Tab-separated table of C-alpha atoms in Angstrom:
chain	number	residue	atom	x	y	z
A	1	MET	CA	4.614	-8.914	12.378
A	2	TYR	CA	5.008	-10.943	9.197
A	3	ILE	CA	5.486	-10.068	5.546
A	4	SER	CA	4.381	-12.551	2.889
A	5	ARG	CA	4.302	-12.759	-0.863
A	6	MET	CA	2.783	-15.191	-3.327
A	7	PRO	CA	2.559	-15.346	-7.134
A	8	LEU	CA	-0.785	-15.041	-8.906
A	9	ASN	CA	-1.498	-16.922	-12.128
A	10	LEU	CA	-3.267	-14.333	-14.277
A	11	ALA	CA	-4.008	-16.970	-16.914
A	12	ARG	CA	-6.646	-18.364	-14.548
A	13	PHE	CA	-10.183	-16.963	-14.572
A	14	ASP	CA	-10.466	-16.782	-10.778
A	15	ALA	CA	-7.180	-14.892	-10.562
A	16	LYS	CA	-8.495	-12.260	-12.961
A	17	ARG	CA	-11.702	-11.975	-10.893
A	18	LEU	CA	-9.696	-11.468	-7.721
A	19	VAL	CA	-7.291	-8.838	-9.021
A	20	GLY	CA	-10.153	-7.079	-10.821
A	21	SER	CA	-12.030	-6.412	-7.581
A	22	PRO	CA	-10.328	-4.980	-4.482
A	23	TYR	CA	-13.420	-6.051	-2.534
A	24	ARG	CA	-12.991	-9.720	-3.538
A	25	MET	CA	-9.265	-9.618	-2.856
A	26	HIS	CA	-9.897	-8.002	0.525
A	27	ALA	CA	-12.220	-10.889	1.403
A	28	ALA	CA	-9.663	-13.450	0.196
A	29	VAL	CA	-6.891	-11.882	2.287
A	30	GLU	CA	-9.161	-11.698	5.349
A	31	SER	CA	-9.921	-15.408	4.938
A	32	SER	CA	-6.205	-16.153	5.254
A	33	PHE	CA	-6.480	-15.717	9.032
A	34	PRO	CA	-8.587	-17.495	11.682
A	35	PRO	CA	-11.770	-15.689	12.805
A	36	ASP	CA	-10.228	-14.891	16.203
A	37	SER	CA	-7.004	-13.525	14.706
A	38	ALA	CA	-6.531	-9.788	15.303
A	39	ARG	CA	-6.544	-7.759	12.089
A	40	VAL	CA	-5.351	-4.590	13.843
A	41	THR	CA	-2.971	-4.494	16.816
A	42	GLU	CA	-0.646	-1.968	18.434
A	43	GLU	CA	2.203	-3.489	16.422
A	44	GLY	CA	0.435	-3.231	13.067
A	45	ARG	CA	-2.474	-4.299	10.905
A	46	VAL	CA	-3.279	-6.399	7.861
A	47	LEU	CA	-2.146	-4.619	4.694
A	48	TRP	CA	-1.948	-5.974	1.168
A	49	ARG	CA	-0.859	-4.916	-2.318
A	50	ILE	CA	-0.666	-6.459	-5.777
A	51	ASP	CA	2.486	-5.737	-7.788
A	52	TYR	CA	2.686	-6.246	-11.540
A	53	SER	CA	5.891	-6.829	-13.493
A	54	GLU	CA	5.947	-5.613	-17.088
A	55	ALA	CA	9.120	-7.610	-17.717
A	56	ASP	CA	7.517	-11.037	-17.388
A	57	HIS	CA	3.806	-10.079	-17.022
A	58	SER	CA	3.711	-11.610	-13.551
A	59	ALA	CA	1.669	-10.527	-10.537
A	60	TRP	CA	2.525	-10.894	-6.857
A	61	LEU	CA	0.374	-10.473	-3.773
A	62	TYR	CA	2.181	-8.877	-0.805
A	63	VAL	CA	0.674	-9.007	2.687
A	64	VAL	CA	1.840	-7.561	6.006
A	65	SER	CA	0.039	-8.997	9.037
A	66	PRO	CA	0.224	-9.421	12.826
A	67	ASP	CA	-0.274	-13.204	12.475
A	68	ARG	CA	1.137	-15.754	10.039
A	69	PRO	CA	-1.296	-16.241	7.104
A	70	ASP	CA	-2.432	-19.374	5.285
A	71	PHE	CA	-2.931	-18.662	1.575
A	72	THR	CA	-3.921	-22.197	0.582
A	73	HIS	CA	-7.341	-21.077	-0.684
A	74	ILE	CA	-5.814	-18.297	-2.819
A	75	ILE	CA	-3.216	-20.677	-4.258
A	76	GLU	CA	-5.999	-23.113	-5.173
A	77	GLN	CA	-8.092	-20.393	-6.848
A	78	ALA	CA	-5.520	-18.071	-8.342
A	79	GLY	CA	-2.025	-19.513	-8.059
A	80	TRP	CA	-0.063	-22.624	-9.056
A	81	PRO	CA	-1.325	-25.356	-6.672
A	82	THR	CA	1.196	-27.962	-7.850
A	83	HIS	CA	4.207	-25.668	-8.169
A	84	MET	CA	4.782	-22.252	-6.594
A	85	GLN	CA	3.548	-21.597	-3.062
A	86	TRP	CA	3.981	-18.525	-0.852
A	87	GLU	CA	6.793	-17.102	1.290
A	88	THR	CA	6.314	-15.699	4.796
A	89	THR	CA	9.108	-13.945	6.709
A	90	ASP	CA	9.359	-12.543	10.213
A	91	TYR	CA	9.174	-8.799	9.488
A	92	SER	CA	11.268	-7.940	12.548
A	93	GLN	CA	14.348	-9.014	10.589
A	94	LEU	CA	13.943	-5.823	8.551
A	95	LEU	CA	12.153	-3.608	11.070
A	96	ASN	CA	14.883	-3.964	13.695
A	97	ARG	CA	17.559	-2.943	11.177
A	98	ILE	CA	15.994	0.407	10.277
A	99	ALA	CA	18.082	3.362	11.492
A	100	ILE	CA	18.295	7.094	10.902
A	101	GLY	CA	20.368	7.991	7.847
A	102	GLN	CA	19.774	4.762	5.939
A	103	GLN	CA	18.706	5.051	2.308
A	104	TRP	CA	16.222	2.677	0.709
A	105	GLN	CA	14.260	2.221	-2.458
A	106	PHE	CA	10.535	2.063	-1.780
A	107	ARG	CA	7.244	1.149	-3.407
A	108	LEU	CA	3.782	2.224	-2.293
A	109	ARG	CA	0.284	1.910	-3.696
A	110	ALA	CA	-1.872	4.606	-2.146
A	111	ASN	CA	-5.187	6.429	-2.358
A	112	PRO	CA	-4.149	10.116	-2.535
A	113	VAL	CA	-7.145	12.200	-1.468
A	114	ARG	CA	-8.008	15.471	0.200
A	115	LYS	CA	-11.090	16.556	2.073
A	116	ALA	CA	-13.111	19.118	0.124
A	117	ALA	CA	-14.151	21.030	3.213
A	118	THR	CA	-16.212	23.986	4.329
A	119	ASP	CA	-16.595	25.538	7.778
A	120	ARG	CA	-19.571	24.746	9.924
A	121	VAL	CA	-19.320	28.309	11.179
A	122	LYS	CA	-19.011	30.899	8.430
A	123	ASP	CA	-15.770	32.914	8.355
A	124	SER	CA	-14.331	31.048	11.340
A	125	PRO	CA	-10.829	29.521	11.464
A	126	ARG	CA	-11.228	25.858	10.669
A	127	LYS	CA	-10.648	23.329	13.407
A	128	PRO	CA	-10.748	19.558	12.822
A	129	GLU	CA	-14.167	19.241	14.460
A	130	GLU	CA	-15.552	22.059	12.259
A	131	ILE	CA	-14.557	20.522	8.918
A	132	ILE	CA	-17.206	18.862	6.802
A	133	GLY	CA	-17.031	17.544	3.263
A	134	LYS	CA	-16.174	14.533	1.139
A	135	ARG	CA	-12.836	13.110	0.127
A	136	GLN	CA	-11.724	14.068	-3.359
A	137	ALA	CA	-9.000	12.188	-5.207
A	138	PHE	CA	-5.858	13.811	-6.571
A	139	VAL	CA	-5.713	12.714	-10.196
A	140	THR	CA	-2.543	14.199	-11.722
A	141	ALA	CA	0.892	12.702	-11.094
A	142	ASN	CA	2.235	15.997	-9.713
A	143	GLN	CA	-0.657	16.296	-7.246
A	144	GLN	CA	-0.164	12.707	-6.135
A	145	MET	CA	3.586	13.129	-5.619
A	146	GLU	CA	2.996	16.318	-3.644
A	147	TRP	CA	0.458	14.425	-1.509
A	148	LEU	CA	3.086	11.819	-0.593
A	149	MET	CA	5.922	14.279	-0.018
A	150	LYS	CA	3.756	16.256	2.418
A	151	ARG	CA	3.326	13.055	4.422
A	152	SER	CA	6.936	11.894	4.331
A	153	ASP	CA	8.093	13.675	7.491
A	154	GLN	CA	5.339	12.272	9.711
A	155	ASN	CA	6.116	8.808	8.349
A	156	GLY	CA	9.798	8.974	9.197
A	157	PHE	CA	11.511	9.681	5.887
A	158	THR	CA	12.475	12.258	3.317
A	159	VAL	CA	12.509	11.646	-0.432
A	160	LEU	CA	16.020	11.764	-1.889
A	161	GLN	CA	16.918	14.292	-4.568
A	162	GLU	CA	18.312	13.595	-8.034
A	163	GLU	CA	19.693	16.062	-10.575
A	164	CYS	CA	16.258	16.414	-12.173
A	165	GLY	CA	14.311	16.674	-8.910
A	166	PRO	CA	12.888	14.324	-6.260
A	167	ALA	CA	13.724	10.623	-6.600
A	168	LEU	CA	10.039	9.829	-6.882
A	169	ARG	CA	7.865	8.558	-9.729
A	170	VAL	CA	4.222	7.657	-10.177
A	171	VAL	CA	4.557	4.459	-12.196
A	172	GLN	CA	0.859	3.643	-12.388
A	173	ARG	CA	-2.360	5.620	-11.951
A	174	GLN	CA	-5.749	3.986	-11.957
A	175	LYS	CA	-9.408	4.608	-11.191
A	176	GLU	CA	-11.117	1.385	-10.141
A	177	ARG	CA	-14.832	0.730	-9.820
A	178	PHE	CA	-16.167	-2.293	-8.007
A	179	GLU	CA	-19.286	-3.474	-6.209
A	180	ARG	CA	-19.489	-3.485	-2.432
A	181	ASN	CA	-22.695	-4.441	-0.621
A	182	GLY	CA	-24.778	-3.562	-3.672
A	183	ALA	CA	-23.179	-0.140	-4.185
A	184	THR	CA	-20.550	0.975	-6.687
A	185	VAL	CA	-17.284	2.134	-5.130
A	186	THR	CA	-14.820	4.315	-7.060
A	187	LEU	CA	-11.208	4.173	-5.911
A	188	ALA	CA	-8.426	6.341	-7.376
A	189	THR	CA	-4.978	4.881	-6.769
A	190	ALA	CA	-1.362	5.692	-7.539
A	191	VAL	CA	1.676	3.423	-7.400
A	192	PHE	CA	4.776	5.298	-6.237
A	193	LYS	CA	8.363	4.206	-6.711
A	194	GLY	CA	11.137	6.228	-5.147
A	195	GLN	CA	14.166	6.493	-2.903
A	196	LEU	CA	14.122	7.686	0.689
A	197	GLU	CA	16.341	8.489	3.635
A	198	VAL	CA	15.254	7.517	7.136
A	199	THR	CA	14.728	10.526	9.419
A	200	ASP	CA	12.740	8.834	12.216
A	201	ALA	CA	13.201	5.081	12.524
A	202	GLU	CA	10.212	4.499	14.813
A	203	ALA	CA	7.851	6.536	12.607
A	204	LEU	CA	8.982	4.636	9.512
A	205	ARG	CA	8.489	1.300	11.277
A	206	ARG	CA	4.971	2.409	12.136
A	207	ALA	CA	4.298	3.371	8.500
A	208	LEU	CA	5.551	-0.038	7.338
A	209	CYS	CA	3.264	-1.869	9.774
A	210	HIS	CA	0.201	0.402	9.848
A	211	GLY	CA	0.223	1.785	6.299
A	212	ILE	CA	-0.050	5.237	4.743
A	213	GLY	CA	-3.281	6.959	3.751
A	214	HIS	CA	-6.804	5.623	3.273
A	215	ALA	CA	-8.393	2.527	1.653
A	216	LYS	CA	-6.032	0.129	3.424
A	217	GLY	CA	-8.589	-2.663	3.226
A	218	PHE	CA	-8.651	-2.309	-0.560
A	219	GLY	CA	-4.970	-2.787	-1.337
A	220	CYS	CA	-3.643	0.686	-0.521
A	221	GLY	CA	-1.176	1.901	2.088
A	222	LEU	CA	1.405	-0.909	2.074
A	223	LEU	CA	4.910	0.591	1.906
A	224	THR	CA	7.798	-1.780	1.155
A	225	LEU	CA	11.562	-1.205	1.151
A	226	SER	CA	14.408	-2.713	-0.862
A	227	PRO	CA	18.101	-1.885	-1.359
A	228	ILE	CA	18.933	0.924	-3.785
A	229	HIS	CA	20.521	-0.454	-6.953
A	230	ALA	CA	20.450	2.516	-9.357
A	231	SER	CA	19.124	6.004	-9.924
A	232	LEU	CA	15.428	6.192	-10.808
A	233	SER	CA	16.283	8.323	-13.835
A	234	ARG	CA	18.229	5.486	-15.482
C-alpha cells in the first residue's frame, strides 16, 4: 500500500472544478492508475480526501492506494506544473509500527448515515435480510460524532477523553450536490479531528487501508494518523 499527497492550486479554474465535484475528482484519481491496476485488493483499496488549511488557504489531495499513482495529469490541470509535485510513501512504514496502546491524532472525512428501515414482516424482530429503506444522513455535529464513536471499536480504536469530554471535533460539515450520469447526487459529509488510542492494531490497519463508512469513491472514508502535539481544546 502507498500513501500520497499533492498540493492543489485553487487559483486555477480547473482546480476549482475538480474540488467542486467529487465525481470529477473521483475520475481524476482513478485516472492516476493504469487500466489493469487493481482498485480494491485484500490489502486495501483506493481512497482519497481533500484537506483544506485555513492558515494559508491551501488544499492538499491525499490518496491511499494498492499501487503507486501517477498524478501528472492532476498537476497539469490543478497543481503547480513547474514547481511543486507530489509525494508518495510506502504506507507499510506506518502500518507496521501500529501497536495496541499507542495514541495518535487522527483526521477523517466521512459520510455519516443510517438506514431508515422498516420490517418486511410486520412486528417481527429485524434481521439484516429483512431490513429495507434508504440511507439518511446525520446532520448535527453530535449525531455525527456519535456515529463515529459507535464505529470506533470495530475499527480498532477508542477516542481519548479530555476534561470536557471526548477528544473529538467535527471541524467541517457540508452537504454537496453534484451531477453523476445525468442525475443529481446529494452527499452529506463531516470532517472529524480527534485523538485515539489503539485497541486492535490489525483492525485499525484495515480501517486505514479500506476506509470507514460509505461514499469512499467520493472522497469519504480515508482515515489518517499523525503524532499528538497538543490537546484539541487548546
